[in-house]
PDB file of C-alpha atoms in Angstrom:
ATOM      1  CA  MET A   1      -7.694  93.724   2.739  1.00  0.00           C
ATOM      2  CA  PRO A   2      -7.578  89.958   2.784  1.00  0.00           C
ATOM      3  CA  GLY A   3      -3.109  88.956   2.236  1.00  0.00           C
ATOM      4  CA  LYS A   4      -2.605  92.330   5.355  1.00  0.00           C
ATOM      5  CA  THR A   5      -0.767  91.556   7.841  1.00  0.00           C
ATOM      6  CA  LYS A   6      -0.997  94.389  11.102  1.00  0.00           C
ATOM      7  CA  ALA A   7       1.438  94.554  13.283  1.00  0.00           C
ATOM      8  CA  VAL A   8       3.242  93.471  15.922  1.00  0.00           C
ATOM      9  CA  ARG A   9       1.609  94.226  18.810  1.00  0.00           C
ATOM     10  CA  VAL A  10       3.660  94.331  21.887  1.00  0.00           C
ATOM     11  CA  GLN A  11       2.933  93.146  25.890  1.00  0.00           C
ATOM     12  CA  HIS A  12       5.250  92.959  28.578  1.00  0.00           C
ATOM     13  CA  GLY A  13       5.346  88.922  30.582  1.00  0.00           C
ATOM     14  CA  ALA A  14       7.329  88.469  34.135  1.00  0.00           C
ATOM     15  CA  LEU A  15       8.552  84.909  34.740  1.00  0.00           C
ATOM     16  CA  PRO A  16       8.226  84.332  38.880  1.00  0.00           C
ATOM     17  CA  TYR A  17       9.849  82.068  40.616  1.00  0.00           C
ATOM     18  CA  ARG A  18      11.856  81.160  43.196  1.00  0.00           C
ATOM     19  CA  ILE A  19      15.044  78.649  44.730  1.00  0.00           C
ATOM     20  CA  GLY A  20      13.353  75.760  46.748  1.00  0.00           C
ATOM     21  CA  PRO A  21      13.967  75.531  50.016  1.00  0.00           C
ATOM     22  CA  ASP A  22      16.161  72.102  48.645  1.00  0.00           C
ATOM     23  CA  GLY A  23      18.448  74.454  46.111  1.00  0.00           C
ATOM     24  CA  THR A  24      16.221  73.638  43.242  1.00  0.00           C
ATOM     25  CA  VAL A  25      14.342  76.849  41.108  1.00  0.00           C
ATOM     26  CA  GLN A  26      10.579  76.637  41.053  1.00  0.00           C
ATOM     27  CA  VAL A  27       8.652  78.692  38.017  1.00  0.00           C
ATOM     28  CA  LEU A  28       4.290  79.863  38.426  1.00  0.00           C
ATOM     29  CA  LEU A  29       2.640  78.969  35.915  1.00  0.00           C
ATOM     30  CA  VAL A  30      -0.881  80.902  35.512  1.00  0.00           C
ATOM     31  CA  THR A  31      -4.254  80.147  32.894  1.00  0.00           C
ATOM     32  CA  SER A  32      -5.037  82.034  30.374  1.00  0.00           C
ATOM     33  CA  ARG A  33      -8.474  82.974  31.033  1.00  0.00           C
ATOM     34  CA  GLN A  34     -10.369  81.738  27.544  1.00  0.00           C
ATOM     35  CA  THR A  35      -7.755  78.268  26.915  1.00  0.00           C
ATOM     36  CA  ARG A  36      -7.573  77.797  30.152  1.00  0.00           C
ATOM     37  CA  ARG A  37      -3.820  76.918  28.982  1.00  0.00           C
ATOM     38  CA  TRP A  38      -0.772  77.252  30.896  1.00  0.00           C
ATOM     39  CA  ILE A  39       0.902  80.496  30.281  1.00  0.00           C
ATOM     40  CA  ILE A  40       3.109  83.126  32.342  1.00  0.00           C
ATOM     41  CA  PRO A  41       1.014  86.569  33.190  1.00  0.00           C
ATOM     42  CA  LYS A  42       1.677  88.515  30.955  1.00  0.00           C
ATOM     43  CA  GLY A  43      -0.689  91.746  29.735  1.00  0.00           C
ATOM     44  CA  TRP A  44      -0.605  95.065  27.667  1.00  0.00           C
ATOM     45  CA  PRO A  45       1.634  98.178  28.717  1.00  0.00           C
ATOM     46  CA  ILE A  46       0.809  99.690  31.563  1.00  0.00           C
ATOM     47  CA  LYS A  47       1.141 103.686  30.354  1.00  0.00           C
ATOM     48  CA  GLY A  48       3.037 105.473  32.727  1.00  0.00           C
ATOM     49  CA  LEU A  49       5.309 101.826  33.759  1.00  0.00           C
ATOM     50  CA  LYS A  50       7.597 100.665  32.825  1.00  0.00           C
ATOM     51  CA  PRO A  51       8.420  97.423  30.670  1.00  0.00           C
ATOM     52  CA  SER A  52       9.760  95.510  34.202  1.00  0.00           C
ATOM     53  CA  LYS A  53       6.763  97.289  36.268  1.00  0.00           C
ATOM     54  CA  SER A  54       4.022  96.620  33.602  1.00  0.00           C
ATOM     55  CA  ALA A  55       5.188  93.090  33.440  1.00  0.00           C
ATOM     56  CA  ALA A  56       5.108  92.970  38.084  1.00  0.00           C
ATOM     57  CA  ARG A  57       2.024  94.683  38.264  1.00  0.00           C
ATOM     58  CA  GLU A  58       0.236  92.050  35.945  1.00  0.00           C
ATOM     59  CA  ALA A  59       2.282  87.901  37.958  1.00  0.00           C
ATOM     60  CA  PHE A  60      -0.064  90.536  41.221  1.00  0.00           C
ATOM     61  CA  GLU A  61      -2.895  90.740  39.478  1.00  0.00           C
ATOM     62  CA  GLU A  62      -3.516  88.076  37.467  1.00  0.00           C
ATOM     63  CA  ALA A  63      -1.432  85.552  39.576  1.00  0.00           C
ATOM     64  CA  GLY A  64      -0.507  87.217  43.424  1.00  0.00           C
ATOM     65  CA  VAL A  65       2.941  87.338  43.449  1.00  0.00           C
ATOM     66  CA  ARG A  66       5.159  90.913  44.202  1.00  0.00           C
ATOM     67  CA  GLY A  67       9.150  90.512  44.404  1.00  0.00           C
ATOM     68  CA  ILE A  68      12.135  91.902  42.530  1.00  0.00           C
ATOM     69  CA  VAL A  69      11.300  92.109  38.841  1.00  0.00           C
ATOM     70  CA  GLY A  70      13.737  92.422  36.380  1.00  0.00           C
ATOM     71  CA  SER A  71      14.792  95.506  34.435  1.00  0.00           C
ATOM     72  CA  LYS A  72      16.124  93.875  31.287  1.00  0.00           C
ATOM     73  CA  ALA A  73      13.513  90.989  29.827  1.00  0.00           C
ATOM     74  CA  ILE A  74      15.192  87.790  29.672  1.00  0.00           C
ATOM     75  CA  GLY A  75      13.983  87.152  26.348  1.00  0.00           C
ATOM     76  CA  SER A  76      11.142  87.669  24.873  1.00  0.00           C
ATOM     77  CA  PHE A  77       8.503  85.130  22.942  1.00  0.00           C
ATOM     78  CA  VAL A  78       5.325  85.542  19.460  1.00  0.00           C
ATOM     79  CA  TYR A  79       1.767  84.791  19.862  1.00  0.00           C
ATOM     80  CA  ASP A  80      -1.904  85.339  18.460  1.00  0.00           C
ATOM     81  CA  LYS A  81      -3.514  87.366  20.517  1.00  0.00           C
ATOM     82  CA  GLY A  82      -7.509  86.731  20.402  1.00  0.00           C
ATOM     83  CA  LEU A  83      -9.331  90.142  20.642  1.00  0.00           C
ATOM     84  CA  GLU A  84     -12.805  90.503  21.591  1.00  0.00           C
ATOM     85  CA  ASP A  85     -13.927  91.201  17.672  1.00  0.00           C
ATOM     86  CA  GLY A  86     -13.085  87.207  16.988  1.00  0.00           C
ATOM     87  CA  VAL A  87      -9.621  89.089  15.201  1.00  0.00           C
ATOM     88  CA  SER A  88      -6.345  87.355  15.871  1.00  0.00           C
ATOM     89  CA  VAL A  89      -3.679  90.159  16.131  1.00  0.00           C
ATOM     90  CA  PRO A  90       0.223  88.670  16.408  1.00  0.00           C
ATOM     91  CA  CYS A  91       2.016  90.177  19.920  1.00  0.00           C
ATOM     92  CA  GLU A  92       5.370  90.021  21.253  1.00  0.00           C
ATOM     93  CA  VAL A  93       5.791  89.527  24.663  1.00  0.00           C
ATOM     94  CA  GLY A  94       8.821  91.028  26.448  1.00  0.00           C
ATOM     95  CA  VAL A  95       9.382  88.203  28.965  1.00  0.00           C
ATOM     96  CA  PHE A  96      11.934  90.158  32.580  1.00  0.00           C
ATOM     97  CA  PRO A  97      11.835  87.872  35.956  1.00  0.00           C
ATOM     98  CA  LEU A  98      10.512  88.087  38.555  1.00  0.00           C
ATOM     99  CA  LYS A  99      12.260  87.024  41.883  1.00  0.00           C
ATOM    100  CA  VAL A 100       9.292  86.287  44.347  1.00  0.00           C
ATOM    101  CA  GLU A 101       9.200  87.256  47.500  1.00  0.00           C
ATOM    102  CA  ARG A 102       5.151  87.326  48.737  1.00  0.00           C
ATOM    103  CA  GLN A 103       2.745  85.076  47.314  1.00  0.00           C
ATOM    104  CA  HIS A 104      -1.304  86.740  48.361  1.00  0.00           C
ATOM    105  CA  LYS A 105      -4.066  84.364  49.448  1.00  0.00           C
ATOM    106  CA  THR A 106      -6.171  86.496  46.995  1.00  0.00           C
ATOM    107  CA  TRP A 107      -5.987  89.420  43.827  1.00  0.00           C
ATOM    108  CA  PRO A 108      -7.710  91.179  40.908  1.00  0.00           C
ATOM    109  CA  GLU A 109      -8.458  87.421  39.054  1.00  0.00           C
ATOM    110  CA  ALA A 110      -7.891  84.457  41.848  1.00  0.00           C
ATOM    111  CA  HIS A 111     -11.396  83.533  40.567  1.00  0.00           C
ATOM    112  CA  GLN A 112     -10.406  83.786  36.808  1.00  0.00           C
ATOM    113  CA  ARG A 113      -7.567  81.134  36.906  1.00  0.00           C
ATOM    114  CA  GLU A 114      -4.874  78.845  38.455  1.00  0.00           C
ATOM    115  CA  THR A 115      -1.854  78.986  39.086  1.00  0.00           C
ATOM    116  CA  ARG A 116       0.986  76.715  39.531  1.00  0.00           C
ATOM    117  CA  TRP A 117       4.550  76.891  41.382  1.00  0.00           C
ATOM    118  CA  VAL A 118       6.244  73.620  39.271  1.00  0.00           C
ATOM    119  CA  GLY A 119      10.091  72.296  38.153  1.00  0.00           C
ATOM    120  CA  PRO A 120      10.836  73.860  35.222  1.00  0.00           C
ATOM    121  CA  GLU A 121      10.954  70.035  33.608  1.00  0.00           C
ATOM    122  CA  GLU A 122       7.098  70.379  33.653  1.00  0.00           C
ATOM    123  CA  ALA A 123       7.122  73.864  33.254  1.00  0.00           C
ATOM    124  CA  LEU A 124       8.013  72.245  30.162  1.00  0.00           C
ATOM    125  CA  ASP A 125       6.027  69.900  29.570  1.00  0.00           C
ATOM    126  CA  LEU A 126       2.961  72.215  30.377  1.00  0.00           C
ATOM    127  CA  LEU A 127       3.674  75.625  28.391  1.00  0.00           C
ATOM    128  CA  ASP A 128       2.350  74.850  24.620  1.00  0.00           C
ATOM    129  CA  ASP A 129       3.907  78.105  23.413  1.00  0.00           C
ATOM    130  CA  ARG A 130       7.867  76.999  21.844  1.00  0.00           C
ATOM    131  CA  GLY A 131       8.692  80.120  22.268  1.00  0.00           C
ATOM    132  CA  LEU A 132       7.846  80.950  25.751  1.00  0.00           C
ATOM    133  CA  ARG A 133       9.663  77.140  25.994  1.00  0.00           C
ATOM    134  CA  ASP A 134      12.835  78.606  25.106  1.00  0.00           C
ATOM    135  CA  VAL A 135      12.309  81.695  27.593  1.00  0.00           C
ATOM    136  CA  VAL A 136      12.274  79.267  30.557  1.00  0.00           C
ATOM    137  CA  ALA A 137      14.365  76.862  29.391  1.00  0.00           C
ATOM    138  CA  VAL A 138      17.585  78.865  28.400  1.00  0.00           C
ATOM    139  CA  PHE A 139      16.491  81.900  31.954  1.00  0.00           C
ATOM    140  CA  VAL A 140      16.616  78.584  34.056  1.00  0.00           C
ATOM    141  CA  ARG A 141      19.647  76.560  32.529  1.00  0.00           C
ATOM    142  CA  ARG A 142      21.008  80.250  33.360  1.00  0.00           C
ATOM    143  CA  LEU A 143      20.189  80.068  36.543  1.00  0.00           C
ATOM    144  CA  GLU A 144      21.264  76.871  37.786  1.00  0.00           C
ATOM    145  CA  ALA A 145      24.834  77.924  35.724  1.00  0.00           C
ATOM    146  CA  ARG A 146      24.789  81.043  38.017  1.00  0.00           C
ATOM    147  CA  ARG A 147      24.399  78.913  41.620  1.00  0.00           C
ATOM    148  CA  ALA A 148      26.509  75.928  41.066  1.00  0.00           C
ATOM    149  CA  ALA A 149      29.230  78.509  40.374  1.00  0.00           C
ATOM    150  CA  GLU A 150      28.639  80.866  43.548  1.00  0.00           C
TER     151      GLU A 150
END
């Protein structure tokens, strides 16, 4: 029906990060499979897993990383998800921080995506989605402020 809007679907995403030897924050971005745009690992809820654990599973499957995932979302953003039938649906992605402890050499989607560790400024340049850029920028500012206060 023209004019009818579908309900927003929910996804869970992880923002993998690490602190470099020099104390700077780095985040891990991945490319999407279809458009090859830089994004964060994200996906549909996984039955039986809490949102944060679902986000951590996506981070392993899409980027090969494991670590400590925060139990509370650091923010969310909305984007249009293209489905296989050509329809696009709005999705709200809750983003959970993932402090990376291990990066595997192989993982389920290694041959379908690129990964790249980048500093905050480069991440903001590479990410197309304004809402996601805002989540990343706020998280990095908070993390840097907390580290400076230590």
